[in-house]
PDB file of C-alpha atoms and ligand atoms in Angstrom:
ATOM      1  CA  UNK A   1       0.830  -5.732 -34.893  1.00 66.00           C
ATOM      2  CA  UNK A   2      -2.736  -5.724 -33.159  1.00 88.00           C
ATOM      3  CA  UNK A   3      -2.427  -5.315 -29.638  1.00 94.00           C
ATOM      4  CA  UNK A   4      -5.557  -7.176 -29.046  1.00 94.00           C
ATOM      5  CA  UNK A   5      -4.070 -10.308 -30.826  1.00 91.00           C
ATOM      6  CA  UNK A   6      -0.559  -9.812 -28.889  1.00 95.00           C
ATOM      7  CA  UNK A   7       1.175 -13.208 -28.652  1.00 95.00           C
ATOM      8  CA  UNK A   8       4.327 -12.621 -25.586  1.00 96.00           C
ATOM      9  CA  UNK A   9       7.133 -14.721 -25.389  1.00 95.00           C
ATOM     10  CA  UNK A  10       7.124 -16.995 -22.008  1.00 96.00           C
ATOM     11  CA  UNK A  11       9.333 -14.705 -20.175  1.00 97.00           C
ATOM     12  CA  UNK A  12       7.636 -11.368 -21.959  1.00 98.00           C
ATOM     13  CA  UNK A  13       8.024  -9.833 -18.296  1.00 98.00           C
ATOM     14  CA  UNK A  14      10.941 -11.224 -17.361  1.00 98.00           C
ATOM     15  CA  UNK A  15      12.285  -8.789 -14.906  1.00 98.00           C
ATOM     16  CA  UNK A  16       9.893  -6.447 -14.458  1.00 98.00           C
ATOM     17  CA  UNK A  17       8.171  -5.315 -11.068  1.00 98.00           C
ATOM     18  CA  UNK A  18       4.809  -4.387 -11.838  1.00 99.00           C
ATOM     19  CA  UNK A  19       2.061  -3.421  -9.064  1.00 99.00           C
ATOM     20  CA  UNK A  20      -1.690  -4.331  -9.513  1.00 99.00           C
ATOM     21  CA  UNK A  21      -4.601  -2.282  -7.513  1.00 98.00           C
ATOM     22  CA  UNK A  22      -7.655  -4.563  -7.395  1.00 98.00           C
ATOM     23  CA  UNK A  23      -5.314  -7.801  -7.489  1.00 98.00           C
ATOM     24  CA  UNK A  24      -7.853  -9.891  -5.570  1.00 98.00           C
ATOM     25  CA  UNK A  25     -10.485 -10.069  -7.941  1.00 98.00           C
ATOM     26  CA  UNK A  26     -11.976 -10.240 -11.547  1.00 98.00           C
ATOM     27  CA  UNK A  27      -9.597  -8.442 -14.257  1.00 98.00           C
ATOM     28  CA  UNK A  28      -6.942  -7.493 -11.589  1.00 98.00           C
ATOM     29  CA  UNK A  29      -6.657 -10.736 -10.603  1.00 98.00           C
ATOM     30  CA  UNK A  30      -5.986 -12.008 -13.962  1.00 98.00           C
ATOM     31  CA  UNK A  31      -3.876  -9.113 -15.314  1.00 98.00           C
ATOM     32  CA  UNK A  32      -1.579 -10.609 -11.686  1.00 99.00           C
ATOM     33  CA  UNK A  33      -1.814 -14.609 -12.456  1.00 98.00           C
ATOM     34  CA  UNK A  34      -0.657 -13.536 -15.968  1.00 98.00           C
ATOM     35  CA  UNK A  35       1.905 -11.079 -15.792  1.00 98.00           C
ATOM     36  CA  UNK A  36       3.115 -13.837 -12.690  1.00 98.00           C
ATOM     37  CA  UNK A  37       3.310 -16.262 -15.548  1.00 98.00           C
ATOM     38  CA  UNK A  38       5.595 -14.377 -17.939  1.00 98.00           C
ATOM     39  CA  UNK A  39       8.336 -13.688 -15.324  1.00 98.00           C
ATOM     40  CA  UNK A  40       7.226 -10.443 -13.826  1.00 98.00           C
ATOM     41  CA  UNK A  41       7.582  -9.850  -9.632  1.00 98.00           C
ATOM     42  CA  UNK A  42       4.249  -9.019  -8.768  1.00 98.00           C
ATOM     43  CA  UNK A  43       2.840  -6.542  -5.970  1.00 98.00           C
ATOM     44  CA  UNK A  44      -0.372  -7.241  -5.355  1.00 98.00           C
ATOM     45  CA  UNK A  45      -2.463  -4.010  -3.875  1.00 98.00           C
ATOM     46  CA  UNK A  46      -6.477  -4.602  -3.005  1.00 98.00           C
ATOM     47  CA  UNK A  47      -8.897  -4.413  -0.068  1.00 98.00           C
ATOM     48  CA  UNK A  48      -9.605  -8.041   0.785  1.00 98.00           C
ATOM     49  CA  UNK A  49      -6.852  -9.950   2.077  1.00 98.00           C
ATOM     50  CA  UNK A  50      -8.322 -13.064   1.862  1.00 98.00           C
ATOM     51  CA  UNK A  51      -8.901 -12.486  -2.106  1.00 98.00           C
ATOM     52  CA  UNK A  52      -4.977 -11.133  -2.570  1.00 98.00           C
ATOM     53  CA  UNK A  53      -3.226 -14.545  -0.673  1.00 98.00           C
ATOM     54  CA  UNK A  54      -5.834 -16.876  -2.581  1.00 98.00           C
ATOM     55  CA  UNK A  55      -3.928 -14.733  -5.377  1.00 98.00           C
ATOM     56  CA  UNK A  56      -0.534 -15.067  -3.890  1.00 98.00           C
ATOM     57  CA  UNK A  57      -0.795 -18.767  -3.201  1.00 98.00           C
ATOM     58  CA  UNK A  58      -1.761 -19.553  -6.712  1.00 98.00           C
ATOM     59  CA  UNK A  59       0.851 -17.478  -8.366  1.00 98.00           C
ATOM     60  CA  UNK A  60       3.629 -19.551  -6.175  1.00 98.00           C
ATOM     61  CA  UNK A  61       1.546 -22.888  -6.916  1.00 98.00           C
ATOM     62  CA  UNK A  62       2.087 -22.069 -10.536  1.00 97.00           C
ATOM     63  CA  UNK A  63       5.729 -21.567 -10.241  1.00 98.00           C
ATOM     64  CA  UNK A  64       5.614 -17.915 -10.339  1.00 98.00           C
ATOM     65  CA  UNK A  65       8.252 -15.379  -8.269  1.00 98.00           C
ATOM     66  CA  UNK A  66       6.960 -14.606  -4.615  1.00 98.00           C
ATOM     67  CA  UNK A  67       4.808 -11.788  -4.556  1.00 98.00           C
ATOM     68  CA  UNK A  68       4.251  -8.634  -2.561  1.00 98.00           C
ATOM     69  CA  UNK A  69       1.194  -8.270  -0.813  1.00 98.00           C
ATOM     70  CA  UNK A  70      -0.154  -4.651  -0.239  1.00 98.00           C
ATOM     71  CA  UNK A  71      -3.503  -4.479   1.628  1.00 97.00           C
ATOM     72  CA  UNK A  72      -4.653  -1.452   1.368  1.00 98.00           C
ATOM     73  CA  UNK A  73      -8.752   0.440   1.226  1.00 98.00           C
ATOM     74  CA  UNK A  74      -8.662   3.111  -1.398  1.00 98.00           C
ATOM     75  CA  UNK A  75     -11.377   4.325   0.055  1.00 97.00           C
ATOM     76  CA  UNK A  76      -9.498   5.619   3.081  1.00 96.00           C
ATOM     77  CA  UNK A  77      -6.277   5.290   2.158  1.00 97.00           C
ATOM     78  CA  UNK A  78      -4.235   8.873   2.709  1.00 97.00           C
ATOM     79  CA  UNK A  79      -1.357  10.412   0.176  1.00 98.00           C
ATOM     80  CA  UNK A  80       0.972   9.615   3.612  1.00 98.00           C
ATOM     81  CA  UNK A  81      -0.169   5.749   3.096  1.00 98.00           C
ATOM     82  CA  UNK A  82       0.917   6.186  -0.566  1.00 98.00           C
ATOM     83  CA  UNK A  83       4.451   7.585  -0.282  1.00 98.00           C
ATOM     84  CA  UNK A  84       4.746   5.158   2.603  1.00 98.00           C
ATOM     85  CA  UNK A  85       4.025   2.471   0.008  1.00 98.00           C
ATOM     86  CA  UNK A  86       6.236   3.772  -1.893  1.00 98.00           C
ATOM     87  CA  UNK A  87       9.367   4.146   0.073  1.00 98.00           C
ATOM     88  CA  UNK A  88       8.749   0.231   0.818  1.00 98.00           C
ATOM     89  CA  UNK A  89       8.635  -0.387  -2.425  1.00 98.00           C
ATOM     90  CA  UNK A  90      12.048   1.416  -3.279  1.00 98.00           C
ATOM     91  CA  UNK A  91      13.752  -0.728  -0.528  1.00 98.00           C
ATOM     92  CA  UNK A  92      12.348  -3.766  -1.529  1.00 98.00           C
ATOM     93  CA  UNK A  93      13.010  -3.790  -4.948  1.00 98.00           C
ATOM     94  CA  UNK A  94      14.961  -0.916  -6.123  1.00 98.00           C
ATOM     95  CA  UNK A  95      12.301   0.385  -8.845  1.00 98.00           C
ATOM     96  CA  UNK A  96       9.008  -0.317 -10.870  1.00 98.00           C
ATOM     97  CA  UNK A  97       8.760  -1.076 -13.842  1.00 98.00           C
ATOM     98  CA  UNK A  98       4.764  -1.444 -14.321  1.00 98.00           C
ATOM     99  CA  UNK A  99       1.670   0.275 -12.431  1.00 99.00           C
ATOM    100  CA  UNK A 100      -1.471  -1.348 -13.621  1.00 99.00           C
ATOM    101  CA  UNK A 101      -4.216   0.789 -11.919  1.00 99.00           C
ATOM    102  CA  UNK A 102      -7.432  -1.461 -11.607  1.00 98.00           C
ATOM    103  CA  UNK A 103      -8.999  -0.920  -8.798  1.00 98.00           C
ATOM    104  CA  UNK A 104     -12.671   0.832  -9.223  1.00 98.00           C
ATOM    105  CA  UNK A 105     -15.565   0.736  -7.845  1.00 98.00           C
ATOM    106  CA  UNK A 106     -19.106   1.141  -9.616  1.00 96.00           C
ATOM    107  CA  UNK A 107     -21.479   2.014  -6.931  1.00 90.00           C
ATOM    108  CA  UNK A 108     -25.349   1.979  -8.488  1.00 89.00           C
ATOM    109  CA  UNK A 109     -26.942   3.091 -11.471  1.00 94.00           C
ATOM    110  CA  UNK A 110     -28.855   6.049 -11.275  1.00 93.00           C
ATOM    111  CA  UNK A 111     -30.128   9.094 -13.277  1.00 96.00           C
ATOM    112  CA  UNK A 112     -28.368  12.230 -12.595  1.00 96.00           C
ATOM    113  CA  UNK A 113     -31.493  13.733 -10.812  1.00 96.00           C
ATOM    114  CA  UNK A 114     -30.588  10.563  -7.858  1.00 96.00           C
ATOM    115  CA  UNK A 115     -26.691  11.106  -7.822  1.00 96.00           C
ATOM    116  CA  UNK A 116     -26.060  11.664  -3.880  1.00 95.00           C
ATOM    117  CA  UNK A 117     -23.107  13.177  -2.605  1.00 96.00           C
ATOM    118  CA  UNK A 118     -22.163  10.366  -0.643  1.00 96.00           C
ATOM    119  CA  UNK A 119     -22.017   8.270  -3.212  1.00 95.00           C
ATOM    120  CA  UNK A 120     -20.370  10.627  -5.481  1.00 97.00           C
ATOM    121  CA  UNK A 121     -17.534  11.218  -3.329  1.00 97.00           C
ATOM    122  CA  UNK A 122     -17.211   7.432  -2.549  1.00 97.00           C
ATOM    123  CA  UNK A 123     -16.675   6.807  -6.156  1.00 98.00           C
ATOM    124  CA  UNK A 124     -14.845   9.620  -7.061  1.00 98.00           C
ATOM    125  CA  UNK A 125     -12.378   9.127  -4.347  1.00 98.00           C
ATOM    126  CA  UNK A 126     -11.470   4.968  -5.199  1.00 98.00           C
ATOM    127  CA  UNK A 127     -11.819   5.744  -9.264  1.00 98.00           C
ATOM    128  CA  UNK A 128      -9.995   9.068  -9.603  1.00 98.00           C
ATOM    129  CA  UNK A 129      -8.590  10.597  -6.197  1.00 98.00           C
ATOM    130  CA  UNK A 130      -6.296   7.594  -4.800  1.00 98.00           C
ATOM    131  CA  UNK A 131      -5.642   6.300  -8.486  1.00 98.00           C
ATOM    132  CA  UNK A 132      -4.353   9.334  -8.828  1.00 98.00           C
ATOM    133  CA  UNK A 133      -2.329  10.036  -5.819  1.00 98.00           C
ATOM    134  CA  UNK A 134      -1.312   6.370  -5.524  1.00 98.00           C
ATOM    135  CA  UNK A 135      -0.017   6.928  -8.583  1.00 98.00           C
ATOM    136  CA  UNK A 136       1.805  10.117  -7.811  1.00 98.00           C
ATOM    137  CA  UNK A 137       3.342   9.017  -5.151  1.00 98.00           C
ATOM    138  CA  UNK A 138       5.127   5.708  -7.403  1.00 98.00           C
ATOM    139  CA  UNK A 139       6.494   8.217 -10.038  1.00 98.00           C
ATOM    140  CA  UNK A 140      10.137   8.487  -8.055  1.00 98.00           C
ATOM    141  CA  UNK A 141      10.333   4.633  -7.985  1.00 98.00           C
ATOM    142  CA  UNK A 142       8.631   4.454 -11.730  1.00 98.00           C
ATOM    143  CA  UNK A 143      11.711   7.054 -12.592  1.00 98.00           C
ATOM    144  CA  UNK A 144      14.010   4.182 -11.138  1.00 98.00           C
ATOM    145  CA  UNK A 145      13.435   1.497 -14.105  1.00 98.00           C
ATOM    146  CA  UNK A 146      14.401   2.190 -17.434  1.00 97.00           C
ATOM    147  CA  UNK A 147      11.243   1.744 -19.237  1.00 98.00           C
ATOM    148  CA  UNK A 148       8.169   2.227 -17.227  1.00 98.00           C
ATOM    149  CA  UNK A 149       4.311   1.685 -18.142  1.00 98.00           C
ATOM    150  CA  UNK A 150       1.210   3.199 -16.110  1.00 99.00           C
ATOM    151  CA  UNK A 151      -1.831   1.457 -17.121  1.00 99.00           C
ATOM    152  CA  UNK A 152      -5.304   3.359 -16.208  1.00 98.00           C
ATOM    153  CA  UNK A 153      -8.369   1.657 -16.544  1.00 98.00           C
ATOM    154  CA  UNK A 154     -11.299   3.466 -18.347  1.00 98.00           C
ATOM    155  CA  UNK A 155     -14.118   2.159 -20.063  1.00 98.00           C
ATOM    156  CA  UNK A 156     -16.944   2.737 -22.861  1.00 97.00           C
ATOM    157  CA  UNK A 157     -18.692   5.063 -20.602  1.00 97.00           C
ATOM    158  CA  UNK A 158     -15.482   6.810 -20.150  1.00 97.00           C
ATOM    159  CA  UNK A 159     -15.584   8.068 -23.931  1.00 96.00           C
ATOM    160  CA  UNK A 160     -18.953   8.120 -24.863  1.00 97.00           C
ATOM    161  CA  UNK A 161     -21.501   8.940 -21.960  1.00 96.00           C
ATOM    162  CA  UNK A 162     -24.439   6.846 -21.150  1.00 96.00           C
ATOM    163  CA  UNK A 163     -27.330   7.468 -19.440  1.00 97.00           C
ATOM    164  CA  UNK A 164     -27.482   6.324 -15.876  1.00 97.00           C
ATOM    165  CA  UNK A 165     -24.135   5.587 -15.277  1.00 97.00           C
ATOM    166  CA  UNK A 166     -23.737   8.695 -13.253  1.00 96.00           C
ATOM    167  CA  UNK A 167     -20.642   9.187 -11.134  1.00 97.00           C
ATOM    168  CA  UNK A 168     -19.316   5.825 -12.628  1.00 98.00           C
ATOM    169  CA  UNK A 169     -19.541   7.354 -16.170  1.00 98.00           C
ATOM    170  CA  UNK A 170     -17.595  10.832 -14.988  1.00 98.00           C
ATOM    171  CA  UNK A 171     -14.711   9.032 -13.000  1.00 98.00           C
ATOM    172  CA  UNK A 172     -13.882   7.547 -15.970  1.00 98.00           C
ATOM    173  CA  UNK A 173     -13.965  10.672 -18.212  1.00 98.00           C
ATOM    174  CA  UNK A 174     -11.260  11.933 -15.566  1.00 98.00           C
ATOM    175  CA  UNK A 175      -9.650   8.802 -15.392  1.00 98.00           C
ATOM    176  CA  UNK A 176      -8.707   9.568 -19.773  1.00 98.00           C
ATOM    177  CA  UNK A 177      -8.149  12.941 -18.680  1.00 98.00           C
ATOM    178  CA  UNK A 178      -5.477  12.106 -16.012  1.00 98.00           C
ATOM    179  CA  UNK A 179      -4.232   9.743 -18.233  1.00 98.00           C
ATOM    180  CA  UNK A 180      -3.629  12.214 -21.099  1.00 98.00           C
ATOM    181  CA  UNK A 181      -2.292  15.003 -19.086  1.00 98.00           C
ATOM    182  CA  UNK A 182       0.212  12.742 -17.393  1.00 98.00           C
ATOM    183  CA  UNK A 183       1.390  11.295 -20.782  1.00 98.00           C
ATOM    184  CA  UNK A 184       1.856  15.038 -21.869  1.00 98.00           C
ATOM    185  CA  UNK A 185       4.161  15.607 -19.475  1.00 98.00           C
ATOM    186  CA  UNK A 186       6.433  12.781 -18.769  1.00 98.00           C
ATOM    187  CA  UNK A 187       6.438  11.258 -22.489  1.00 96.00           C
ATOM    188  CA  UNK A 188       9.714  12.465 -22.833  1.00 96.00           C
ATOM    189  CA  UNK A 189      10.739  10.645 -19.923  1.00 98.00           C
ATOM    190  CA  UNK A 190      11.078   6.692 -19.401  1.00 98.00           C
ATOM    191  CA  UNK A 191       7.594   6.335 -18.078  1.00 98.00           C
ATOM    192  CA  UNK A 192       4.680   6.148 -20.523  1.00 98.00           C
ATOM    193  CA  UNK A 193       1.086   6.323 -19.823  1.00 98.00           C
ATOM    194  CA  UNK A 194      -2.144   4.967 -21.565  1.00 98.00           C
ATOM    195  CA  UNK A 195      -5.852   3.078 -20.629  1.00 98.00           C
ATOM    196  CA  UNK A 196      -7.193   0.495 -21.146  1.00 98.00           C
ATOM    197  CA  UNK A 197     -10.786  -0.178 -21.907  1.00 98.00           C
ATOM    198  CA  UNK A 198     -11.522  -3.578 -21.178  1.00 98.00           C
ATOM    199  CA  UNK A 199     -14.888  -3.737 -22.700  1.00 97.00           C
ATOM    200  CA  UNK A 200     -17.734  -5.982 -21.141  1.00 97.00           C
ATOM    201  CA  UNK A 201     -16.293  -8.702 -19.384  1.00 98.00           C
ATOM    202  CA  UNK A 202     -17.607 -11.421 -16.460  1.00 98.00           C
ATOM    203  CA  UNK A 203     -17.087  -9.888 -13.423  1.00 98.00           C
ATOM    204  CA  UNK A 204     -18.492  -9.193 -10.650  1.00 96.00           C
ATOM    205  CA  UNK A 205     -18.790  -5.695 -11.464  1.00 97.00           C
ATOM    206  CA  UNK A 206     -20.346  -6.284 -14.795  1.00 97.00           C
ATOM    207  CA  UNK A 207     -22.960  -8.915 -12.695  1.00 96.00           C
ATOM    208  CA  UNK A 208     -23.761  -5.760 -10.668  1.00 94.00           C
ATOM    209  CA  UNK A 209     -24.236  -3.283 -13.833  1.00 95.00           C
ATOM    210  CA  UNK A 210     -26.462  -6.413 -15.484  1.00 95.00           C
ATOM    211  CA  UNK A 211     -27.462  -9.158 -13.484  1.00 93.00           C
ATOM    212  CA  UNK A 212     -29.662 -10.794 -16.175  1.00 94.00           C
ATOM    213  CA  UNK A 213     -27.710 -10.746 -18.969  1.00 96.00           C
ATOM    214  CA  UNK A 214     -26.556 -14.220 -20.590  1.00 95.00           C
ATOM    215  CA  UNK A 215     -22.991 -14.332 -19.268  1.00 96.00           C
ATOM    216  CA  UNK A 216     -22.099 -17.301 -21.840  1.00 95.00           C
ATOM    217  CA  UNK A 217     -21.775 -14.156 -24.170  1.00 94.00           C
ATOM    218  CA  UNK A 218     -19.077 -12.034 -22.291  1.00 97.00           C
ATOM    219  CA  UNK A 219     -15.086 -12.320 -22.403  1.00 97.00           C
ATOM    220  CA  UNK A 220     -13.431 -13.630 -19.451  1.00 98.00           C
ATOM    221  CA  UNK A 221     -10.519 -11.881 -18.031  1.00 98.00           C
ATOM    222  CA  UNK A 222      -8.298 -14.372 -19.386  1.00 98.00           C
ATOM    223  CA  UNK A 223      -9.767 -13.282 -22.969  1.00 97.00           C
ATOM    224  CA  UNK A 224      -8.463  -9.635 -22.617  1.00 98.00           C
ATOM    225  CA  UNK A 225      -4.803 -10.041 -21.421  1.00 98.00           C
ATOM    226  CA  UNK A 226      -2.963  -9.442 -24.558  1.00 98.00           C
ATOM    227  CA  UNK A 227      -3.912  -5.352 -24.333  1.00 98.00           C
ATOM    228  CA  UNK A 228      -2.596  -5.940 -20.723  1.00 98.00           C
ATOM    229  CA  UNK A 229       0.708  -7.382 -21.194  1.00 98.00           C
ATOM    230  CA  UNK A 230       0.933  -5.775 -24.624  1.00 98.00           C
ATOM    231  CA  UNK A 231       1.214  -2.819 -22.309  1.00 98.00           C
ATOM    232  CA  UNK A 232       3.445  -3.661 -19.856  1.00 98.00           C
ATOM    233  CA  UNK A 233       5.767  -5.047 -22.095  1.00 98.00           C
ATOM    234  CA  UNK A 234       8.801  -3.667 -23.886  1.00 97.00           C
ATOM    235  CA  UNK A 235       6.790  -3.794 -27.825  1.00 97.00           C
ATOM    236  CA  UNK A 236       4.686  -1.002 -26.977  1.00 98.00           C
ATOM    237  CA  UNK A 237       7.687   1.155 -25.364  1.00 97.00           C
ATOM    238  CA  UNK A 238       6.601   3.947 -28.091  1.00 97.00           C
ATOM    239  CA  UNK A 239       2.622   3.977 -27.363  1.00 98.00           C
ATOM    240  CA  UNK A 240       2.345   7.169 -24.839  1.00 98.00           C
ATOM    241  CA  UNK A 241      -0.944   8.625 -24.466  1.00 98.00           C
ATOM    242  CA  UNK A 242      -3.308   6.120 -26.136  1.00 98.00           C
ATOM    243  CA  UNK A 243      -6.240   4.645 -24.751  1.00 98.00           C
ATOM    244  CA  UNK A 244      -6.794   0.837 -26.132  1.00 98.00           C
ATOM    245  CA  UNK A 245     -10.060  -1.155 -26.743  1.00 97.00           C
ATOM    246  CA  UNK A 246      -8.789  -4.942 -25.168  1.00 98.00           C
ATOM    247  CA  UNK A 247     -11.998  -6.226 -27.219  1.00 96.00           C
ATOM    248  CA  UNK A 248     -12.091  -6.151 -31.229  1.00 85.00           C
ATOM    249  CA  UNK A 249     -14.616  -3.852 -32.232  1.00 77.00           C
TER     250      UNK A 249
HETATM  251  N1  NAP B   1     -15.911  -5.930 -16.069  1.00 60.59           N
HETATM  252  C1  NAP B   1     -16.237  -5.086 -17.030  1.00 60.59           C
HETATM  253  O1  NAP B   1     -17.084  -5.383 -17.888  1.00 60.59           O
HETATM  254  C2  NAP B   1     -15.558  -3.741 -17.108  1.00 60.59           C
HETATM  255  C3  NAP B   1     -15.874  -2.924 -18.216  1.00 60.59           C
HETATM  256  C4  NAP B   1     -15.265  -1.684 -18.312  1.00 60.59           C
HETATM  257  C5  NAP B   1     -14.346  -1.282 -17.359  1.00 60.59           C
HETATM  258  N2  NAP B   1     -14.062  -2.096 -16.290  1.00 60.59           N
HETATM  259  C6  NAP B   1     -13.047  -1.619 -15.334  1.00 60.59           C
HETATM  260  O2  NAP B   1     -12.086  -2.672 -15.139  1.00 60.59           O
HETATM  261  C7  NAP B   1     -11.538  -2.588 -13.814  1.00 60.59           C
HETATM  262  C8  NAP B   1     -11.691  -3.925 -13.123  1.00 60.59           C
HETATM  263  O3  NAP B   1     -13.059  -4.198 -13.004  1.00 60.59           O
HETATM  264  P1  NAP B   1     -13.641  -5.649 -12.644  1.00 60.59           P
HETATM  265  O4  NAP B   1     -14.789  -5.860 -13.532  1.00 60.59           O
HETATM  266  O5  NAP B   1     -12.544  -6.631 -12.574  1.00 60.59           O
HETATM  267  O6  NAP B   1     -14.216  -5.324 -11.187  1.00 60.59           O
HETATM  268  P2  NAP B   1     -14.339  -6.238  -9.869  1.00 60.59           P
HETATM  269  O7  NAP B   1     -14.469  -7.659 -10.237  1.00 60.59           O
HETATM  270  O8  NAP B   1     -15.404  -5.591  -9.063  1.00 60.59           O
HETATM  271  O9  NAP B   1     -12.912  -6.023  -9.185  1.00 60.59           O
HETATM  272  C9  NAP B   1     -12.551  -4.750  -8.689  1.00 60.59           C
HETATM  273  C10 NAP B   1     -11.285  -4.862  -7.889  1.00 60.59           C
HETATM  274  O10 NAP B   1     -11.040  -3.575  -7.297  1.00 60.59           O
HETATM  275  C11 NAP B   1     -10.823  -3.753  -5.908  1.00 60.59           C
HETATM  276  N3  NAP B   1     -11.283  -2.610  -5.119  1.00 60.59           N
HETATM  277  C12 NAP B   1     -12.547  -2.093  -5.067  1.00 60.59           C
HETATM  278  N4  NAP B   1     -12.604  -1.115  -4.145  1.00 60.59           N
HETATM  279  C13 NAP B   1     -11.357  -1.026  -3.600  1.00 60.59           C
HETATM  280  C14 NAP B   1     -10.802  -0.217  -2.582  1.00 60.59           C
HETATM  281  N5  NAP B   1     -11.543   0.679  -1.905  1.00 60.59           N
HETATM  282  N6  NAP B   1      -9.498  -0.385  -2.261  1.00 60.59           N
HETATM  283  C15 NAP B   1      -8.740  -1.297  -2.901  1.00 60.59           C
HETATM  284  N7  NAP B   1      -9.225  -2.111  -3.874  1.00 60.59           N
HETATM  285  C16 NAP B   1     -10.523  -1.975  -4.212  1.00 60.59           C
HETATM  286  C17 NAP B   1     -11.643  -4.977  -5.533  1.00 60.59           C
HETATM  287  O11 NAP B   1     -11.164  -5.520  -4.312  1.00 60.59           O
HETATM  288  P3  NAP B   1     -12.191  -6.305  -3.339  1.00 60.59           P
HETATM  289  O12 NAP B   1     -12.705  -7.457  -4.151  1.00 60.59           O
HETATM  290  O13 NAP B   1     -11.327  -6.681  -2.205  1.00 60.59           O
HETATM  291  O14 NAP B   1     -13.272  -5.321  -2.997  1.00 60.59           O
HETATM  292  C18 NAP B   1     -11.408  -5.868  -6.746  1.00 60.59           C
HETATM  293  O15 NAP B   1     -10.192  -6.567  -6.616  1.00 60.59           O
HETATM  294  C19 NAP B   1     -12.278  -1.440 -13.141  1.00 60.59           C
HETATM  295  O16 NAP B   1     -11.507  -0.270 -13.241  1.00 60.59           O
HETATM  296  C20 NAP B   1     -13.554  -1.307 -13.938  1.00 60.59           C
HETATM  297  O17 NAP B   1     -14.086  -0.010 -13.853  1.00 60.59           O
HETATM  298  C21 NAP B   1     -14.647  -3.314 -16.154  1.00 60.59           C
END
């Protein structure tokens, strides 16, 4: 079975708790409306409010379970925040099941020679630091379900390095490398861990990256689900460690 060409039953997720960072918008958004639709209780984690109840009110419109709301900046978010988070998210519901982590940003395209430390650290701390203690902090409650999937988000220029893509580019080297190393050592436990590469899809991200390109050609988030719920879902309870193209070559 092709992971890209995943077909889930209607209630795929039934049951699950799964938490999205970057729920508000573009493929976070989606990856939430969708794994609403197949039963899951979402918890819906981003910057903008506004962006996370539009999300929230159409999941309920749509006859989906009541989310969670988590507002939360990455950017200056603290590991405290995170195990707070955390402990709210034990009470409330016991365990999670899912952890898609989304939320990036991409900054500007530069040469290396115009990489600023500013910027650098900006990046580096939304991409890689708070994914990565956001994440830490959820393993306890992860431990709680009985088969549980971390999803990171990478991205071509997190396997094969591009010019100008800068700090973007690195974050998302690390983001495979935190992603492997974590796999390593808990893929004897319940929790499994792999990316995701979505691949060039219309967003406002990829508007930023290439704001003349002829967006009629791109993939909408709604095209690249199956990796995503593929991933959350019971089939791919084996895959540990593997990072997954949601585009056909
Ligand atoms: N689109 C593509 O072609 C493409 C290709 C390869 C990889 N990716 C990866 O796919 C993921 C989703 O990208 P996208 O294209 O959907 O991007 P997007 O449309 O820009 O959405 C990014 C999401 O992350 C949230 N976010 C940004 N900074 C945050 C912060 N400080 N704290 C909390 N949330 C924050 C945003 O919230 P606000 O809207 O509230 O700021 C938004 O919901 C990213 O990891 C990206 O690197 C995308």
């Amino acid at each position: 079975m092709n992971h890209v060409s995943f077909k889930p039953a209607a209630n795929e997720l039934d049951g699950k708790v799964i938490l999205i960072t970057g729920a508000g918008d573009g493929i976070g958004r989606q990856a939430a409306l969708t794994y609403a639709k197949l039963g899951a209780e979402t918890i819906l984690l981003g910057k903008t409010v506004k962006k996370l109840t539009a999300v929230y009110d159409q999941i309920v419109a749509e006859g989906g379970k009541e989310p969670a709301i988590i507002p939360l900046d990455m950017k200056g978010a603290t590991v405290k925040n995170y195990k707070d988070m955390a402990l709210t998210i034990e009470s409330e519901f016991g365990k999670l099941d899912g952890l898609l982590n989304n939320a990036s940003i991409l900054n500007s395209l530069n040469p290396i020679d115009h990489i600023y430390e500013d910027a650098f650290d900006k990046v580096m701390k939304v991409n890689l630091k708070a994914t990565l203690f956001l994440t830490q902090a959820l393993i306890p409650v992860l431990k709680k379900a009985d088969k549980s999937s971390v999803i990171f988000t990478s991205s071509g220029v997190g396997k094969k390095g591009r010019a100008f893509w800068g700090e973007y580019a690195i974050s998302k080297f690390a983001t495979e490398g935190l992603m492997q190393t974590m796999a390593d050592e808990f893929g004897h436990t319940n929790i499994r861990t792999n990316c995701i590469n979505p691949g060039a899809t219309k967003t406002t991200m990829r508007s930023k990256a290439y704001p003349s390109e002829d967006v009629s050609l791109l993939k909408l988030p709604e095209d690249i689900m199956p990796t995503y719920v593929y991933l959350m879902s019971d089939q791919s309870v084996d895959v540990n460690g593997e990072s997954l193209d949601a585009q056909p070559k």
